[in-house]
Tab-separated table of C-alpha atoms in Angstrom:
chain	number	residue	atom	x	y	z
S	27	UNK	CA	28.804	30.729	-58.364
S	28	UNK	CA	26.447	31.664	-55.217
S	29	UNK	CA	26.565	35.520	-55.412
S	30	UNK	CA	27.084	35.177	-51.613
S	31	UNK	CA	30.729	35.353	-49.043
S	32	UNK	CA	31.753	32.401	-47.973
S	33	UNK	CA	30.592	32.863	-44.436
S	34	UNK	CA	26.953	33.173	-45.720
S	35	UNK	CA	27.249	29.696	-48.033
S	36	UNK	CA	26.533	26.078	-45.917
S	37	UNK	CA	29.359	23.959	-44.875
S	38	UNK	CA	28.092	21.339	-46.213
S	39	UNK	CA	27.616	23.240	-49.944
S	40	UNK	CA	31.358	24.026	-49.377
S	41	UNK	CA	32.093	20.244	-48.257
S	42	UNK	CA	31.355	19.246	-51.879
S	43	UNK	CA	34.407	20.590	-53.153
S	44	UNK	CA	37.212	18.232	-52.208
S	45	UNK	CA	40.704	19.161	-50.563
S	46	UNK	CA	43.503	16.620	-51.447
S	47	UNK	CA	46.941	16.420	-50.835
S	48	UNK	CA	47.757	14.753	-53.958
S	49	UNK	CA	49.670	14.446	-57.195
S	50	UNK	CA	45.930	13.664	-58.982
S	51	UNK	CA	45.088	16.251	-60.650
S	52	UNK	CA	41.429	14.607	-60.937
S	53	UNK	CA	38.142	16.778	-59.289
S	54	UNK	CA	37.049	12.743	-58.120
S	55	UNK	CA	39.112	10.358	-56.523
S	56	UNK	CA	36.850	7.537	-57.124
S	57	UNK	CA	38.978	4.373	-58.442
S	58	UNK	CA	36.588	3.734	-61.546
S	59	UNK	CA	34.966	6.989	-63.330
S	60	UNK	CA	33.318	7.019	-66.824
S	61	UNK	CA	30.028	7.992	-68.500
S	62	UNK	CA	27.584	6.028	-70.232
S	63	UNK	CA	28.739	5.355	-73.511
S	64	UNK	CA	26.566	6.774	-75.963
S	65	UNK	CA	25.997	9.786	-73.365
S	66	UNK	CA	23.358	10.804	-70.753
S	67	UNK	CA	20.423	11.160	-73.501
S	68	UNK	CA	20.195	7.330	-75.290
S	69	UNK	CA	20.650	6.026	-71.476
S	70	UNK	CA	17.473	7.855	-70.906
S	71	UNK	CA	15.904	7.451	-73.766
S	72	UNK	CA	16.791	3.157	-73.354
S	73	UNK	CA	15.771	3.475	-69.656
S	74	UNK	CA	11.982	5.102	-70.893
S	75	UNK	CA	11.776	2.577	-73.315
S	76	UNK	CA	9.334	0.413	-71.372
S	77	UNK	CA	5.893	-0.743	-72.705
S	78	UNK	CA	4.717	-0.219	-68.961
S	79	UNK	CA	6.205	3.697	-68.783
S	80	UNK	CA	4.244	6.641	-70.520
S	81	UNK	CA	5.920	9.813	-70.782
S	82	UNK	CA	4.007	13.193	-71.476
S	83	UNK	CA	5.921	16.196	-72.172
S	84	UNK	CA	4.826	19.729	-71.431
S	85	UNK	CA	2.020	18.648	-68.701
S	86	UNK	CA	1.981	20.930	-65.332
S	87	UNK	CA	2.525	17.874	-62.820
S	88	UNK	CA	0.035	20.298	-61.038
S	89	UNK	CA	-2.828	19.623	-63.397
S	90	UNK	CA	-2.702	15.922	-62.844
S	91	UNK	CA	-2.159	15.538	-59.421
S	92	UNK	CA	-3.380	16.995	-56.460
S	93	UNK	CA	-2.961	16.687	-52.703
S	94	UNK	CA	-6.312	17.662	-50.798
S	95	UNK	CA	-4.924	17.302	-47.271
S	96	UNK	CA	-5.915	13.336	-47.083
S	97	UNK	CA	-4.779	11.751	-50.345
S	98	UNK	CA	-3.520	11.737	-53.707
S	99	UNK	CA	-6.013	12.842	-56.529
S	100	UNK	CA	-4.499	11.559	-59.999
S	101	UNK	CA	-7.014	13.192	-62.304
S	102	UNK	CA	-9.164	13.675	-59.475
S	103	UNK	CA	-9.581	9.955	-58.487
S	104	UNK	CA	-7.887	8.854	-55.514
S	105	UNK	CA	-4.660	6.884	-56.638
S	106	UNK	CA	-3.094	4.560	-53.987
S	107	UNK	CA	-0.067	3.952	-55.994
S	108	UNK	CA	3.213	5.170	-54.853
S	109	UNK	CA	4.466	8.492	-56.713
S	110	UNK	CA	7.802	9.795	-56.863
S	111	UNK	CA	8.105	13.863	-57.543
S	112	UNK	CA	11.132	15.095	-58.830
S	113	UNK	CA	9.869	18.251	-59.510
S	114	UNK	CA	10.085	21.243	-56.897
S	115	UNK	CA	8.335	20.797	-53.473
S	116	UNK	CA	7.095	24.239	-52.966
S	117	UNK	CA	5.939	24.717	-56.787
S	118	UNK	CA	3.858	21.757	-55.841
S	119	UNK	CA	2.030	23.243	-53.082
S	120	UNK	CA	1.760	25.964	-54.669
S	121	UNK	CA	4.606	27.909	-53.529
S	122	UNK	CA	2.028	28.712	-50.443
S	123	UNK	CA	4.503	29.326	-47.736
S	124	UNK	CA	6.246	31.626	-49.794
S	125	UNK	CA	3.164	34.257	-49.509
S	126	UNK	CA	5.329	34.920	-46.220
S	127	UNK	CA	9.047	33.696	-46.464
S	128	UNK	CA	9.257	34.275	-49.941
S	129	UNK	CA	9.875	31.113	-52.759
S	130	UNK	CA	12.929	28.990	-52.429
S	131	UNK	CA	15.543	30.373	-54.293
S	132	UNK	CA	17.933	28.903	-56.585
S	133	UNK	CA	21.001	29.371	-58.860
S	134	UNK	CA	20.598	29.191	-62.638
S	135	UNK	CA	23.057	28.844	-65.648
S	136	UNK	CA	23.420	30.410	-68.497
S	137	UNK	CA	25.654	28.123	-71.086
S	138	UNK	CA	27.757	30.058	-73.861
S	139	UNK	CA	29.599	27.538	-76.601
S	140	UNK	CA	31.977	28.473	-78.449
S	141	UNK	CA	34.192	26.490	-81.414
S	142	UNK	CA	38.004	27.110	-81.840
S	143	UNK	CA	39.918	25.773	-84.907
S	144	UNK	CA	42.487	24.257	-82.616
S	145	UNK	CA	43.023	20.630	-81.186
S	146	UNK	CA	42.456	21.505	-77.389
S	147	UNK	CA	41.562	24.603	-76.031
S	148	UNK	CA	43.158	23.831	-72.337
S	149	UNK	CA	44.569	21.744	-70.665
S	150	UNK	CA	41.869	19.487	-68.636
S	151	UNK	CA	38.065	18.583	-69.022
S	152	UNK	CA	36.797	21.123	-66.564
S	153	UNK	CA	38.482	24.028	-65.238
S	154	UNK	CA	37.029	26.405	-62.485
S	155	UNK	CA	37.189	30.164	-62.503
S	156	UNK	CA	36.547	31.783	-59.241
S	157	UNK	CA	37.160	35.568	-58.710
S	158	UNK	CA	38.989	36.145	-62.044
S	159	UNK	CA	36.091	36.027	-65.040
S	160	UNK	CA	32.418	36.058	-65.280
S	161	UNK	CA	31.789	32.776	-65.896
S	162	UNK	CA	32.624	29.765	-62.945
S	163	UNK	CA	33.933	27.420	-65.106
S	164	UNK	CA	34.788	26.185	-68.775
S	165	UNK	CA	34.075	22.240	-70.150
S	166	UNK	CA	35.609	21.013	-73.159
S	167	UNK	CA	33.956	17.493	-74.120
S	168	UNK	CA	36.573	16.324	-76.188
S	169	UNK	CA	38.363	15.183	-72.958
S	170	UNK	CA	34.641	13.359	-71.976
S	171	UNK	CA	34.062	11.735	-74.693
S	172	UNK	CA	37.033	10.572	-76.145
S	173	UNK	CA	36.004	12.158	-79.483
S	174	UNK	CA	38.880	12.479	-81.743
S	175	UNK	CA	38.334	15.586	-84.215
S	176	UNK	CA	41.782	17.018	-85.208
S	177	UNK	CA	41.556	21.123	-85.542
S	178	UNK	CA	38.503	21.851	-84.200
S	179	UNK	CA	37.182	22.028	-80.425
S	180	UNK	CA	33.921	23.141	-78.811
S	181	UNK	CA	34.259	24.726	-75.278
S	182	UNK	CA	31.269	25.618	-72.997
S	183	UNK	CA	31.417	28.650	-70.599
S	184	UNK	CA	28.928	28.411	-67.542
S	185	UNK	CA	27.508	31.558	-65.973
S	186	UNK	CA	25.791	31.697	-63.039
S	187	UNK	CA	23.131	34.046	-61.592
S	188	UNK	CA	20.076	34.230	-59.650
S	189	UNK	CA	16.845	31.887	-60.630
S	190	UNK	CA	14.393	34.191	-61.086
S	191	UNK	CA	11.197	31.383	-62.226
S	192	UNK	CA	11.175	33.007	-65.888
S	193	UNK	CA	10.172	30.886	-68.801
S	194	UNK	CA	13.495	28.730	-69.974
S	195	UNK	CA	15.142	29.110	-66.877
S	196	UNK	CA	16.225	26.214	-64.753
S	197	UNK	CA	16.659	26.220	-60.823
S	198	UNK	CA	20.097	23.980	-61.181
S	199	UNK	CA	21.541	24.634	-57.481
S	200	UNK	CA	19.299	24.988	-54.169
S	201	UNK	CA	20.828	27.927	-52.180
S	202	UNK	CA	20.932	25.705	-48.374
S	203	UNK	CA	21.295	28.018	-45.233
S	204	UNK	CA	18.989	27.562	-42.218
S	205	UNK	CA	16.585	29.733	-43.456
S	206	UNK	CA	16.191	27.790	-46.511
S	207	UNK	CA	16.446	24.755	-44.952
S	208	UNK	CA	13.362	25.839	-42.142
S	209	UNK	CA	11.199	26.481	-45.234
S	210	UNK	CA	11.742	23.600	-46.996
S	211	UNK	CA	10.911	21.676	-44.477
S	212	UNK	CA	7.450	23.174	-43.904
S	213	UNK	CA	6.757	21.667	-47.556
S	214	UNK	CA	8.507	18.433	-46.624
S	215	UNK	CA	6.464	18.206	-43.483
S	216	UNK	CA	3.008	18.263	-46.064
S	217	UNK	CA	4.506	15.930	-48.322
S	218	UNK	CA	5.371	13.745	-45.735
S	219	UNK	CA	1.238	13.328	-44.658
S	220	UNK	CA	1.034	10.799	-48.222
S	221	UNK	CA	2.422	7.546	-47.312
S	222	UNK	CA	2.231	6.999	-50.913
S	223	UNK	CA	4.136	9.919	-51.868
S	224	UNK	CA	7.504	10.242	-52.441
S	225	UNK	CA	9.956	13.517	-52.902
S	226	UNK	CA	13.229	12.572	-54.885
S	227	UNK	CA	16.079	14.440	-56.457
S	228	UNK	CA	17.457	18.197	-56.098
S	229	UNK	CA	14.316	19.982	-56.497
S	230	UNK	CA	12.395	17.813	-54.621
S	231	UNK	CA	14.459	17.358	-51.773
S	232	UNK	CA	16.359	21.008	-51.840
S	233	UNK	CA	19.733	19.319	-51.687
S	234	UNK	CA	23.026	18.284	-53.957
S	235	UNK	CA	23.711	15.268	-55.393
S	236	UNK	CA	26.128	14.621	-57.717
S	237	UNK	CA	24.839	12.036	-60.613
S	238	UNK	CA	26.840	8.724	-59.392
S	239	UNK	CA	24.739	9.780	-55.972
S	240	UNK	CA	21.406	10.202	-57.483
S	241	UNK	CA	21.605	6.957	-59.545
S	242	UNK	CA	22.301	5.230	-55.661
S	243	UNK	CA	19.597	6.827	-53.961
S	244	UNK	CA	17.111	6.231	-56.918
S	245	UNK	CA	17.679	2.298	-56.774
S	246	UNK	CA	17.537	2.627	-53.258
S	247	UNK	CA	14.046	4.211	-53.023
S	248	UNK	CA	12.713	1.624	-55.603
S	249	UNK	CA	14.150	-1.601	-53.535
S	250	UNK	CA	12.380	-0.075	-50.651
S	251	UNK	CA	9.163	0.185	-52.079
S	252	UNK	CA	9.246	-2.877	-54.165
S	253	UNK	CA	10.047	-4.824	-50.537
């Protein structure tokens, strides 16, 4: 998964995995657990629904916005507004610290699916490979969804490797040491001179969250700046 020994990876990466003495055989222990019920895209796609929310696809945040060193340029006018970035914090400054230290790395994925004319192809939702194949871990929706299809299954395998910034790719997992963490905060430390300006999510703040996590701190942000 990291392409790294366990004494090089961050406690607190390897904190995310959870140790249980237990007869649950369930990766959460969380009482209530589901998804939303039509799946992660129509809750989106509902949520963006808005006649106050304009989304533009295939824009460079970069070409938009700009921060000259005293405020946020939105098309070069000065916008007062609060802005949330989701998007990576050193892409946004242009990756200018990296000239020295190099960019902040990250894991990618590569997703293989595959369809087998059989009911289920093992025995849980997820299972995790760790030293014996190439990929880290196999997901069979049926077990998600509750779809009921009798003799046929779709499985995906996940690979991971290094991000390299190539077209397609996606930086899915920050790779958090002190090193990382010491240049990330450089970035931080510039976004942090907008009072307006807001860093959210893994790319933006170079750390994990699962989705149940994200969805909290998201509602949080937005009560504080509504207050």
């Amino acid at each position: 998964q990291w392409g790294q020994t366990p004494e090089e990876i961050d406690p607190n990466t390897t904190a995310r995995v959870p140790v249980f003495l237990s007869e649950d055989c369930r990766y959460f222990q969380d009482a209530y657990q589901g998804m939303p019920l039509e799946g992660y895209t129509p809750m989106f796609q509902s949520l963006l629904d808005h006649p106050d929310i304009t989304v533009e696809l295939g824009v460079d945040a970069a070409s938009r916005l700009t921060l000259d060193g005293s405020a946020a340029l939105l098309d070069g006018r000065p916008f007062s507004g609060p802005i949330i970035y989701t998007g990576a914090a050193d892409e946004l400054f242009g990756c200018k610290y990296g000239r020295r230290f190099g960019p902040l790395p990250y894991r990618t994925l590569d997703f293989r699916f595959e369809t087998h004319p059989v009911d289920f192809w093992q025995s849980h939702g997820t299972v995790n490979y760790t030293v014996d194949q190439d990929y880290t871990r196999i997901t069979e929706f049926k077990y998600l969804t509750g779809q009921e299809l009798p003799g046929q299954t779709t499985i995906m395998k996940e690979y991971s490797r290094a991000y390299t910034g190539a077209k397609g790719e996606i930086p899915y997992y920050a790779i958090i040491n002190a090193g990382n963490n010491a240049l990330y905060a450089k970035y931080r430390a510039e976004a942090d001179r907008y009072p307006n300006f807001h860093l959210l999510g893994r790319l933006a703040e170079y750390k994990y969250y699962n989705m149940d996590a994200i969805a909290a701190r998201a509602l949080e942000l937005c009560d504080d700046l509504l207050k």
